[in-house]
mmCIF file of C-alpha atoms and ligand atoms in Angstrom:
data_model
loop_
_atom_site.group_PDB
_atom_site.id
_atom_site.type_symbol
_atom_site.label_atom_id
_atom_site.label_comp_id
_atom_site.label_asym_id
_atom_site.label_seq_id
_atom_site.Cartn_x
_atom_site.Cartn_y
_atom_site.Cartn_z
ATOM 1 C CA MET A 4 0.310 0.433 0.003
ATOM 2 C CA GLY A 5 1.039 3.384 -0.564
ATOM 3 C CA PHE A 6 3.170 3.128 -3.839
ATOM 4 C CA GLU A 7 -0.113 5.001 -5.704
ATOM 5 C CA LYS A 8 1.103 8.484 -4.619
ATOM 6 C CA ASN A 9 4.665 7.721 -6.450
ATOM 7 C CA ILE A 10 3.019 7.026 -9.535
ATOM 8 C CA ARG A 11 3.517 9.836 -12.083
ATOM 9 C CA ARG A 12 -0.045 10.427 -13.301
ATOM 10 C CA VAL A 13 -0.822 11.704 -16.640
ATOM 11 C CA VAL A 14 -3.314 12.625 -18.817
ATOM 12 C CA PRO A 15 -1.850 11.380 -22.084
ATOM 13 C CA TYR A 16 -2.640 13.012 -25.775
ATOM 14 C CA VAL A 17 -5.245 11.170 -28.396
ATOM 15 C CA PRO A 18 -4.109 10.513 -31.856
ATOM 16 C CA GLY A 19 -6.480 10.474 -34.223
ATOM 17 C CA GLU A 20 -8.180 7.044 -34.765
ATOM 18 C CA GLN A 21 -6.620 4.507 -37.065
ATOM 19 C CA PRO A 22 -9.433 2.388 -38.264
ATOM 20 C CA SER A 23 -8.582 -0.840 -40.343
ATOM 21 C CA GLY A 24 -10.446 -1.788 -43.072
ATOM 22 C CA THR A 25 -9.782 -1.421 -46.950
ATOM 23 C CA ASP A 26 -12.901 0.246 -47.600
ATOM 24 C CA ILE A 27 -12.735 3.876 -45.446
ATOM 25 C CA ILE A 28 -11.606 7.144 -46.513
ATOM 26 C CA LYS A 29 -9.087 8.078 -44.324
ATOM 27 C CA LEU A 30 -8.588 11.942 -43.810
ATOM 28 C CA ASN A 31 -8.235 12.291 -39.760
ATOM 29 C CA THR A 32 -4.505 12.328 -39.467
ATOM 30 C CA ASN A 33 -2.586 14.273 -42.005
ATOM 31 C CA GLU A 34 -0.868 11.232 -43.898
ATOM 32 C CA ASN A 35 0.229 11.822 -47.392
ATOM 33 C CA PRO A 36 -2.477 9.989 -49.722
ATOM 34 C CA TYR A 37 0.958 9.039 -51.696
ATOM 35 C CA PRO A 38 3.040 6.058 -51.177
ATOM 36 C CA PRO A 39 6.977 7.059 -50.114
ATOM 37 C CA SER A 40 9.383 7.307 -52.911
ATOM 38 C CA PRO A 41 9.625 4.493 -54.944
ATOM 39 C CA LYS A 42 13.664 5.074 -53.873
ATOM 40 C CA THR A 43 12.127 4.237 -50.072
ATOM 41 C CA ALA A 44 10.341 1.030 -51.540
ATOM 42 C CA GLU A 45 13.585 -0.342 -53.057
ATOM 43 C CA ALA A 46 15.816 0.343 -50.013
ATOM 44 C CA ILE A 47 13.336 -1.243 -47.837
ATOM 45 C CA ARG A 48 13.235 -4.389 -50.323
ATOM 46 C CA ASN A 49 16.883 -4.335 -50.284
ATOM 47 C CA PHE A 50 17.131 -4.226 -46.584
ATOM 48 C CA ALA A 51 18.750 -7.344 -45.459
ATOM 49 C CA SER A 52 16.803 -8.628 -42.173
ATOM 50 C CA ASP A 53 20.397 -10.314 -40.476
ATOM 51 C CA GLU A 54 21.481 -6.579 -40.518
ATOM 52 C CA ASN A 55 19.334 -6.251 -37.557
ATOM 53 C CA ARG A 56 21.145 -8.617 -35.616
ATOM 54 C CA LEU A 57 23.650 -5.421 -34.607
ATOM 55 C CA TYR A 58 22.407 -2.223 -32.808
ATOM 56 C CA PRO A 59 22.004 0.662 -35.236
ATOM 57 C CA ASP A 60 24.466 3.508 -35.375
ATOM 58 C CA PRO A 61 23.521 5.781 -32.083
ATOM 59 C CA ALA A 62 24.204 8.707 -34.172
ATOM 60 C CA ALA A 63 22.192 7.555 -37.459
ATOM 61 C CA SER A 64 25.433 9.696 -39.308
ATOM 62 C CA GLU A 65 23.628 8.362 -42.245
ATOM 63 C CA LEU A 66 20.758 10.325 -41.952
ATOM 64 C CA VAL A 67 21.733 12.944 -40.331
ATOM 65 C CA SER A 68 24.455 13.756 -42.942
ATOM 66 C CA ALA A 69 21.487 13.046 -46.116
ATOM 67 C CA ILE A 70 19.331 16.139 -43.757
ATOM 68 C CA ALA A 71 22.218 18.036 -43.908
ATOM 69 C CA SER A 72 23.322 18.203 -47.207
ATOM 70 C CA GLU A 73 19.408 18.484 -48.442
ATOM 71 C CA HIS A 74 19.373 21.748 -46.250
ATOM 72 C CA GLY A 75 22.772 23.177 -46.842
ATOM 73 C CA ILE A 76 23.837 22.925 -43.180
ATOM 74 C CA ARG A 77 26.047 21.168 -41.181
ATOM 75 C CA GLU A 78 25.809 17.865 -39.335
ATOM 76 C CA SER A 79 26.370 19.006 -36.132
ATOM 77 C CA GLU A 80 23.231 21.388 -36.806
ATOM 78 C CA VAL A 81 20.821 18.050 -37.046
ATOM 79 C CA PHE A 82 19.521 16.042 -34.500
ATOM 80 C CA VAL A 83 17.147 13.097 -35.636
ATOM 81 C CA GLY A 84 14.317 10.851 -33.308
ATOM 82 C CA VAL A 85 11.645 8.615 -33.374
ATOM 83 C CA GLY A 86 9.553 11.209 -35.605
ATOM 84 C CA SER A 87 8.671 14.703 -34.672
ATOM 85 C CA ASP A 88 7.091 14.048 -31.395
ATOM 86 C CA ASP A 89 9.984 12.461 -30.073
ATOM 87 C CA VAL A 90 12.443 15.019 -31.587
ATOM 88 C CA LEU A 91 9.478 17.566 -29.655
ATOM 89 C CA GLY A 92 9.540 15.525 -26.534
ATOM 90 C CA MET A 93 13.330 15.565 -26.351
ATOM 91 C CA CYS A 94 13.565 19.368 -26.693
ATOM 92 C CA PHE A 95 10.755 20.387 -24.311
ATOM 93 C CA LEU A 96 12.823 17.855 -21.429
ATOM 94 C CA THR A 97 15.881 19.924 -22.749
ATOM 95 C CA PHE A 98 15.158 23.431 -23.035
ATOM 96 C CA PHE A 99 12.371 24.342 -20.848
ATOM 97 C CA ASN A 100 13.831 23.345 -17.477
ATOM 98 C CA GLY A 101 13.380 27.069 -16.000
ATOM 99 C CA GLN A 102 10.148 28.591 -13.489
ATOM 100 C CA LEU A 103 8.997 30.831 -16.162
ATOM 101 C CA PRO A 104 6.190 29.718 -18.321
ATOM 102 C CA VAL A 105 6.684 28.232 -21.463
ATOM 103 C CA LEU A 106 4.372 30.020 -23.869
ATOM 104 C CA PHE A 107 2.017 28.488 -26.829
ATOM 105 C CA ALA A 108 -1.019 29.022 -28.116
ATOM 106 C CA ASP A 109 -4.568 28.056 -27.310
ATOM 107 C CA ILE A 110 -5.202 26.509 -30.532
ATOM 108 C CA THR A 111 -2.212 24.730 -31.750
ATOM 109 C CA TYR A 112 -0.975 20.964 -31.614
ATOM 110 C CA SER A 113 -2.032 19.303 -28.249
ATOM 111 C CA PHE A 114 0.600 17.552 -27.616
ATOM 112 C CA TYR A 115 2.611 20.542 -26.344
ATOM 113 C CA ASP A 116 0.614 20.851 -22.748
ATOM 114 C CA VAL A 117 0.817 17.086 -22.625
ATOM 115 C CA TRP A 118 4.723 17.225 -22.599
ATOM 116 C CA ALA A 119 4.722 20.076 -20.514
ATOM 117 C CA GLU A 120 2.180 18.408 -17.973
ATOM 118 C CA LEU A 121 4.492 15.196 -18.178
ATOM 119 C CA PHE A 122 7.846 17.068 -17.544
ATOM 120 C CA ARG A 123 6.063 19.221 -14.916
ATOM 121 C CA ILE A 124 7.105 22.457 -17.045
ATOM 122 C CA PRO A 125 5.276 25.515 -16.187
ATOM 123 C CA TYR A 126 3.140 27.137 -19.286
ATOM 124 C CA GLU A 127 0.724 29.617 -20.377
ATOM 125 C CA THR A 128 -1.261 29.340 -23.448
ATOM 126 C CA VAL A 129 -1.697 32.540 -25.235
ATOM 127 C CA PRO A 130 -4.915 32.865 -27.430
ATOM 128 C CA LEU A 131 -5.044 33.380 -31.265
ATOM 129 C CA ASP A 132 -6.870 36.219 -32.262
ATOM 130 C CA ASP A 133 -10.477 36.001 -33.668
ATOM 131 C CA THR A 134 -9.362 34.900 -37.242
ATOM 132 C CA PHE A 135 -6.665 32.334 -35.521
ATOM 133 C CA ALA A 136 -3.629 34.507 -35.996
ATOM 134 C CA ILE A 137 -0.669 34.840 -33.719
ATOM 135 C CA ARG A 138 -0.274 38.436 -32.746
ATOM 136 C CA PRO A 139 3.476 38.300 -31.877
ATOM 137 C CA GLU A 140 2.733 41.355 -29.729
ATOM 138 C CA ASP A 141 0.916 38.687 -27.094
ATOM 139 C CA TYR A 142 4.377 37.123 -26.774
ATOM 140 C CA GLU A 143 6.109 40.034 -25.218
ATOM 141 C CA LYS A 144 5.710 39.089 -21.656
ATOM 142 C CA PRO A 145 8.732 37.004 -19.571
ATOM 143 C CA ALA A 146 8.755 33.189 -20.880
ATOM 144 C CA GLY A 147 10.536 29.909 -19.863
ATOM 145 C CA GLY A 148 10.450 28.898 -23.775
ATOM 146 C CA ILE A 149 8.217 29.250 -26.817
ATOM 147 C CA VAL A 150 6.389 26.973 -28.766
ATOM 148 C CA ILE A 151 5.113 27.642 -32.581
ATOM 149 C CA ALA A 152 3.548 25.530 -34.956
ATOM 150 C CA ASN A 153 4.113 26.905 -38.477
ATOM 151 C CA PRO A 154 1.967 26.268 -40.344
ATOM 152 C CA ASN A 155 -0.117 25.928 -37.141
ATOM 153 C CA ALA A 156 -2.409 22.992 -36.419
ATOM 154 C CA PRO A 157 -5.007 21.984 -36.740
ATOM 155 C CA THR A 158 -6.050 25.468 -38.544
ATOM 156 C CA GLY A 159 -3.157 25.069 -41.413
ATOM 157 C CA LYS A 160 -2.571 29.016 -40.798
ATOM 158 C CA LEU A 161 0.743 30.300 -41.766
ATOM 159 C CA LEU A 162 2.734 32.909 -39.849
ATOM 160 C CA PRO A 163 4.974 35.111 -42.041
ATOM 161 C CA ALA A 164 8.571 34.775 -41.356
ATOM 162 C CA GLU A 165 8.927 38.317 -40.019
ATOM 163 C CA ASP A 166 6.453 37.701 -37.477
ATOM 164 C CA ILE A 167 8.633 34.532 -36.282
ATOM 165 C CA GLU A 168 11.338 36.641 -36.205
ATOM 166 C CA LYS A 169 9.815 39.023 -34.736
ATOM 167 C CA ILE A 170 9.162 36.790 -31.486
ATOM 168 C CA ILE A 171 12.655 35.285 -31.450
ATOM 169 C CA SER A 172 14.637 38.443 -31.670
ATOM 170 C CA ARG A 173 12.922 39.323 -28.551
ATOM 171 C CA HIS A 174 13.246 36.232 -26.666
ATOM 172 C CA PRO A 175 17.118 36.068 -26.296
ATOM 173 C CA GLU A 176 16.376 34.805 -22.571
ATOM 174 C CA CYS A 177 14.726 31.375 -23.762
ATOM 175 C CA VAL A 178 14.495 28.585 -26.736
ATOM 176 C CA VAL A 179 12.223 29.247 -29.214
ATOM 177 C CA ILE A 180 10.894 25.897 -30.977
ATOM 178 C CA VAL A 181 9.477 26.113 -34.312
ATOM 179 C CA ASP A 182 7.533 23.144 -35.095
ATOM 180 C CA GLU A 183 7.071 23.215 -39.031
ATOM 181 C CA ALA A 184 5.311 19.620 -39.228
ATOM 182 C CA TYR A 185 3.566 20.878 -42.521
ATOM 183 C CA VAL A 186 6.133 23.823 -43.956
ATOM 184 C CA ASP A 187 6.810 22.088 -47.129
ATOM 185 C CA PHE A 188 3.156 22.213 -48.204
ATOM 186 C CA GLY A 189 3.322 25.551 -48.733
ATOM 187 C CA GLY A 190 5.203 27.631 -45.256
ATOM 188 C CA GLU A 191 7.902 29.900 -45.204
ATOM 189 C CA SER A 192 10.452 28.239 -43.375
ATOM 190 C CA ALA A 193 12.507 29.687 -40.207
ATOM 191 C CA LEU A 194 15.594 27.595 -41.086
ATOM 192 C CA GLY A 195 17.308 30.531 -42.211
ATOM 193 C CA LEU A 196 17.331 32.476 -38.902
ATOM 194 C CA ILE A 197 19.189 29.303 -37.044
ATOM 195 C CA ARG A 198 22.664 30.878 -37.576
ATOM 196 C CA ARG A 199 21.263 34.316 -36.400
ATOM 197 C CA TYR A 200 19.549 32.935 -33.431
ATOM 198 C CA ASN A 201 21.315 30.455 -31.175
ATOM 199 C CA ASN A 202 18.129 30.499 -29.266
ATOM 200 C CA LEU A 203 16.121 28.820 -32.144
ATOM 201 C CA ILE A 204 15.319 25.747 -33.030
ATOM 202 C CA VAL A 205 13.493 24.245 -35.985
ATOM 203 C CA VAL A 206 11.780 20.867 -35.998
ATOM 204 C CA ARG A 207 10.454 18.372 -39.126
ATOM 205 C CA THR A 208 9.067 15.479 -39.907
ATOM 206 C CA PHE A 209 9.609 12.408 -42.653
ATOM 207 C CA SER A 210 5.254 11.719 -41.499
ATOM 208 C CA LYS A 211 3.912 14.180 -43.599
ATOM 209 C CA SER A 212 5.490 15.431 -47.100
ATOM 210 C CA ARG A 213 7.499 12.497 -47.345
ATOM 211 C CA SER A 214 4.787 9.561 -46.681
ATOM 212 C CA LEU A 215 6.778 7.918 -43.658
ATOM 213 C CA ALA A 216 4.263 8.301 -40.878
ATOM 214 C CA GLY A 217 4.820 4.627 -40.053
ATOM 215 C CA VAL A 218 8.946 4.644 -40.233
ATOM 216 C CA ARG A 219 8.737 7.468 -37.624
ATOM 217 C CA ILE A 220 11.751 9.932 -38.088
ATOM 218 C CA GLY A 221 11.436 13.586 -37.113
ATOM 219 C CA TYR A 222 14.579 16.396 -36.976
ATOM 220 C CA ALA A 223 15.166 19.243 -35.310
ATOM 221 C CA MET A 224 17.813 22.030 -36.754
ATOM 222 C CA ALA A 225 19.758 24.539 -34.519
ATOM 223 C CA ASP A 226 23.041 26.133 -33.656
ATOM 224 C CA GLU A 227 24.899 23.162 -32.813
ATOM 225 C CA ALA A 228 25.320 23.864 -28.728
ATOM 226 C CA LEU A 229 21.563 23.278 -29.009
ATOM 227 C CA ILE A 230 22.071 20.088 -30.913
ATOM 228 C CA ARG A 231 24.402 19.168 -28.671
ATOM 229 C CA CYS A 232 22.299 19.647 -25.268
ATOM 230 C CA LEU A 233 19.437 17.646 -26.934
ATOM 231 C CA ASN A 234 22.215 15.022 -27.953
ATOM 232 C CA ASP A 235 23.015 14.558 -24.136
ATOM 233 C CA VAL A 236 19.838 14.346 -23.182
ATOM 234 C CA LYS A 237 18.901 11.832 -25.946
ATOM 235 C CA TYR A 238 21.808 9.236 -24.933
ATOM 236 C CA SER A 239 20.988 9.795 -21.220
ATOM 237 C CA TYR A 240 17.665 7.963 -21.738
ATOM 238 C CA ASN A 241 18.073 5.533 -25.225
ATOM 239 C CA SER A 242 20.556 5.442 -27.504
ATOM 240 C CA TYR A 243 19.263 3.943 -30.599
ATOM 241 C CA THR A 244 16.174 5.688 -31.139
ATOM 242 C CA MET A 245 16.781 5.121 -34.928
ATOM 243 C CA SER A 246 16.678 1.543 -36.465
ATOM 244 C CA ARG A 247 18.458 0.705 -39.222
ATOM 245 C CA LEU A 248 15.389 0.371 -41.621
ATOM 246 C CA ALA A 249 14.190 3.802 -40.352
ATOM 247 C CA ILE A 250 18.171 5.349 -41.296
ATOM 248 C CA LYS A 251 17.973 3.311 -44.517
ATOM 249 C CA ALA A 252 14.279 4.533 -45.874
ATOM 250 C CA GLY A 253 15.171 8.168 -44.417
ATOM 251 C CA VAL A 254 18.286 8.434 -46.768
ATOM 252 C CA ALA A 255 16.346 7.263 -49.799
ATOM 253 C CA SER A 256 13.348 9.333 -49.520
ATOM 254 C CA ILE A 257 15.756 12.227 -49.418
ATOM 255 C CA SER A 258 17.472 11.210 -52.317
ATOM 256 C CA ASP A 259 14.639 11.381 -54.456
ATOM 257 C CA LYS A 260 13.832 15.081 -54.841
ATOM 258 C CA GLU A 261 11.988 15.005 -58.100
ATOM 259 C CA TYR A 262 9.156 12.354 -56.617
ATOM 260 C CA PHE A 263 8.962 14.614 -53.473
ATOM 261 C CA ARG A 264 8.136 17.609 -55.160
ATOM 262 C CA GLU A 265 5.635 16.213 -57.811
ATOM 263 C CA CYS A 266 3.469 14.478 -54.246
ATOM 264 C CA LEU A 267 3.617 18.389 -52.594
ATOM 265 C CA ASP A 268 2.100 19.546 -56.274
ATOM 266 C CA LYS A 269 -0.580 17.414 -56.375
ATOM 267 C CA ILE A 270 -1.385 17.719 -52.889
ATOM 268 C CA ILE A 271 -1.477 21.411 -52.997
ATOM 269 C CA ALA A 272 -3.308 21.420 -56.167
ATOM 270 C CA THR A 273 -5.846 19.553 -54.502
ATOM 271 C CA ARG A 274 -5.826 21.041 -51.617
ATOM 272 C CA GLU A 275 -6.783 24.461 -53.470
ATOM 273 C CA ARG A 276 -9.669 22.427 -55.552
ATOM 274 C CA SER A 277 -11.249 21.070 -52.170
ATOM 275 C CA THR A 278 -11.373 24.400 -50.671
ATOM 276 C CA VAL A 279 -13.310 25.753 -53.452
ATOM 277 C CA LEU A 280 -15.519 22.667 -53.206
ATOM 278 C CA LEU A 281 -16.200 22.769 -49.665
ATOM 279 C CA GLU A 282 -16.699 26.681 -50.099
ATOM 280 C CA LYS A 283 -19.202 25.323 -52.718
ATOM 281 C CA LEU A 284 -21.100 23.748 -50.169
ATOM 282 C CA GLY A 285 -21.444 26.954 -47.816
ATOM 283 C CA PHE A 286 -18.189 25.949 -45.530
ATOM 284 C CA GLN A 287 -15.761 28.709 -44.664
ATOM 285 C CA VAL A 288 -12.040 27.352 -45.320
ATOM 286 C CA ILE A 289 -9.221 28.465 -43.330
ATOM 287 C CA PRO A 290 -6.773 29.405 -46.086
ATOM 288 C CA SER A 291 -4.320 26.421 -45.483
ATOM 289 C CA ALA A 292 -0.537 26.442 -45.817
ATOM 290 C CA SER A 293 -0.349 22.326 -44.820
ATOM 291 C CA ASN A 294 -1.925 19.374 -46.175
ATOM 292 C CA PHE A 295 -4.739 19.992 -44.243
ATOM 293 C CA LEU A 296 -8.156 22.017 -44.291
ATOM 294 C CA PHE A 297 -9.959 23.382 -41.441
ATOM 295 C CA ALA A 298 -13.630 24.354 -41.714
ATOM 296 C CA THR A 299 -17.020 24.949 -40.360
ATOM 297 C CA HIS A 300 -20.305 25.530 -41.838
ATOM 298 C CA PRO A 301 -22.892 27.839 -40.774
ATOM 299 C CA GLU A 302 -26.061 25.649 -40.788
ATOM 300 C CA LYS A 303 -24.716 22.734 -39.569
ATOM 301 C CA GLN A 304 -22.937 21.573 -36.486
ATOM 302 C CA ALA A 305 -19.328 20.055 -36.769
ATOM 303 C CA GLU A 306 -20.309 17.082 -34.951
ATOM 304 C CA ASP A 307 -23.039 16.468 -36.473
ATOM 305 C CA ILE A 308 -21.053 16.387 -39.584
ATOM 306 C CA PHE A 309 -18.361 14.641 -38.159
ATOM 307 C CA ASN A 310 -20.379 11.250 -37.374
ATOM 308 C CA TYR A 311 -22.106 11.842 -40.475
ATOM 309 C CA LEU A 312 -19.522 11.025 -42.298
ATOM 310 C CA LYS A 313 -17.919 8.805 -40.326
ATOM 311 C CA SER A 314 -21.139 6.480 -40.817
ATOM 312 C CA ARG A 315 -20.107 6.617 -44.414
ATOM 313 C CA LYS A 316 -16.601 5.399 -43.344
ATOM 314 C CA ILE A 317 -15.112 8.734 -44.096
ATOM 315 C CA TYR A 318 -13.225 9.807 -41.456
ATOM 316 C CA VAL A 319 -12.190 13.128 -40.340
ATOM 317 C CA ARG A 320 -10.924 14.817 -37.096
ATOM 318 C CA TRP A 321 -13.394 16.810 -34.486
ATOM 319 C CA TRP A 322 -12.238 18.108 -31.176
ATOM 320 C CA ASN A 323 -14.795 18.983 -28.421
ATOM 321 C CA LYS A 324 -12.934 21.932 -27.393
ATOM 322 C CA PRO A 325 -13.684 25.582 -26.527
ATOM 323 C CA ARG A 326 -12.910 27.840 -29.896
ATOM 324 C CA ILE A 327 -13.117 25.187 -32.653
ATOM 325 C CA ARG A 328 -15.962 22.695 -31.536
ATOM 326 C CA ASN A 329 -17.985 23.892 -34.633
ATOM 327 C CA TYR A 330 -14.626 23.040 -37.096
ATOM 328 C CA LEU A 331 -13.644 20.166 -38.785
ATOM 329 C CA ARG A 332 -10.017 19.158 -39.638
ATOM 330 C CA ILE A 333 -9.640 17.304 -43.221
ATOM 331 C CA THR A 334 -6.727 15.770 -44.641
ATOM 332 C CA VAL A 335 -6.384 16.566 -48.105
ATOM 333 C CA GLY A 336 -6.489 13.250 -49.812
ATOM 334 C CA THR A 337 -6.231 12.371 -53.243
ATOM 335 C CA ASP A 338 -8.740 14.181 -55.891
ATOM 336 C CA GLU A 339 -10.884 10.733 -55.893
ATOM 337 C CA GLN A 340 -10.732 10.978 -52.205
ATOM 338 C CA MET A 341 -11.964 14.619 -51.573
ATOM 339 C CA ASN A 342 -14.948 14.350 -54.597
ATOM 340 C CA LEU A 343 -16.412 11.216 -52.355
ATOM 341 C CA LEU A 344 -15.747 13.596 -49.392
ATOM 342 C CA ALA A 345 -18.106 16.473 -51.460
ATOM 343 C CA GLY A 346 -20.421 14.068 -52.341
ATOM 344 C CA ALA A 347 -21.172 12.857 -48.707
ATOM 345 C CA LEU A 348 -21.113 16.453 -47.162
ATOM 346 C CA ALA A 349 -23.695 17.769 -49.872
ATOM 347 C CA ASP A 350 -25.750 14.603 -49.003
ATOM 348 C CA CYS A 351 -25.329 15.377 -45.334
ATOM 349 C CA LEU A 352 -26.262 19.271 -45.405
ATOM 350 C CA ALA A 353 -29.196 18.175 -48.047
HETATM 351 N N1 LIG B 410 3.681 18.646 -34.864
HETATM 352 C C1 LIG B 410 2.474 18.759 -35.235
HETATM 353 C C2 LIG B 410 1.941 20.055 -35.654
HETATM 354 C C3 LIG B 410 2.026 17.584 -35.878
HETATM 355 O O1 LIG B 410 0.882 18.012 -36.279
HETATM 356 C C4 LIG B 410 2.099 16.506 -35.786
HETATM 357 C C5 LIG B 410 1.138 15.016 -36.304
HETATM 358 N N2 LIG B 410 0.657 14.663 -35.009
HETATM 359 C C6 LIG B 410 3.324 16.498 -35.249
HETATM 360 C C7 LIG B 410 4.245 17.508 -34.802
HETATM 361 C C8 LIG B 410 4.204 14.972 -35.268
HETATM 362 O O2 LIG B 410 4.090 13.934 -36.065
HETATM 363 P P1 LIG B 410 5.360 12.913 -36.302
HETATM 364 O O3 LIG B 410 5.823 12.201 -34.646
HETATM 365 O O4 LIG B 410 4.782 11.715 -36.836
HETATM 366 O O5 LIG B 410 6.881 13.095 -36.986
#
C-alpha cells in the first residue's frame, strides 16, 4: 500500500483513430495519400534482415548527413528522432527547465500541453486572435520558452517569417521551437534564421510530406550548441532511437527530390480544389498552408457532420474543445477521395 502516491499520473495525448479496413477514406491524421518514394520502397526491399542482429548507429550519422546536405547545413546542426513527437518531447525535456511559463497558442498541436504536464514544466497558453492568427505582440512577456507550430495545427494557418523573427529576437533569454511539421506544403521556413539566433530550433518530420508516418523519422535543426544539449539528453535516456531500417528508408527518401516535389504539387493542387468544393457547399475554410483544411459550416454542427461522415466510412478530425468545437479538420487526400468527401458532405447538408 502507498505506492500509488509515487506514480506519475498524466492525461495522455489522444491521437486520431487508426481504423482498419480497405473501404474507408482516412482523412483524419494528416497522412500523405501517396506512397513513399519508389527509392524508399527499394531501400526497404533491399534491407537484409540479418542487419538487425547488430545495434544501429546511435548517431544515425548517415541520415543526419543526408538531412544536413539537403538543407545546406552542418551535421552538427541536425538532431534526429523517432518522429517529430520524439524530437519535440526531447526539446521540452532539454530546453524548458526553468520557472517561467513556456508559451504556446491556445489552439495548436495538442501534444504541447501534454509534454509540459508530463515533465512538470510551467506553461501558459496565448489566445489566437478571432481569425486564429498568432499576434507576435501577445508574446511580449517573460517566458521560459516558446513553441510555435507554423503552419499551425489544426488551423493550417501560416505566420509570416517576419513575425516569427519578431518573436525570436525579443526572447534571447529562452529557446524558441518552431514546429514545421507542415511547412513543405506552402510555409515559409524559419530555417534561414538558425545561424542568426542561437536560441531557435526548427523541427520537421518525414511523416507528412515524405509519406513516412509509419517509419517514424523527425529532426531538429539549430545552432550546434543546442543540438549538443539535445544529444546529451537523448544519450541519457535511449541511445538507439533510430532503427537501421528507418535510417536507410530516410536516406532513400531524401535522395528522391523529384518524387517529393511531384507529390507536394499534387497535394497543394488538390488542397486548392477542395477548398473551392467545400466553399461551394457553404463551408468557411481557413486558407491553408498545410496538407489539411480547417472548415466550419454556418448551418450544421461540426459534430453532426463528423458523425455522418463516419457512418459513410469517411474519417475526419473533430475536437470537443472551446473555440474549435464547430470546426472539422480534413486531411487533403487524393482528388478522388476529396470528390467522394464532397459528395458525402452534399448528402449530409441536403
Ligand atoms: N507537430 C505537429 C504540428 C503535428 O501535427 C504532428 C502530427 N501529429 C507532429 C508534430 C508529430 O508528427 P510525427 O511524430 O509523426 O513526426
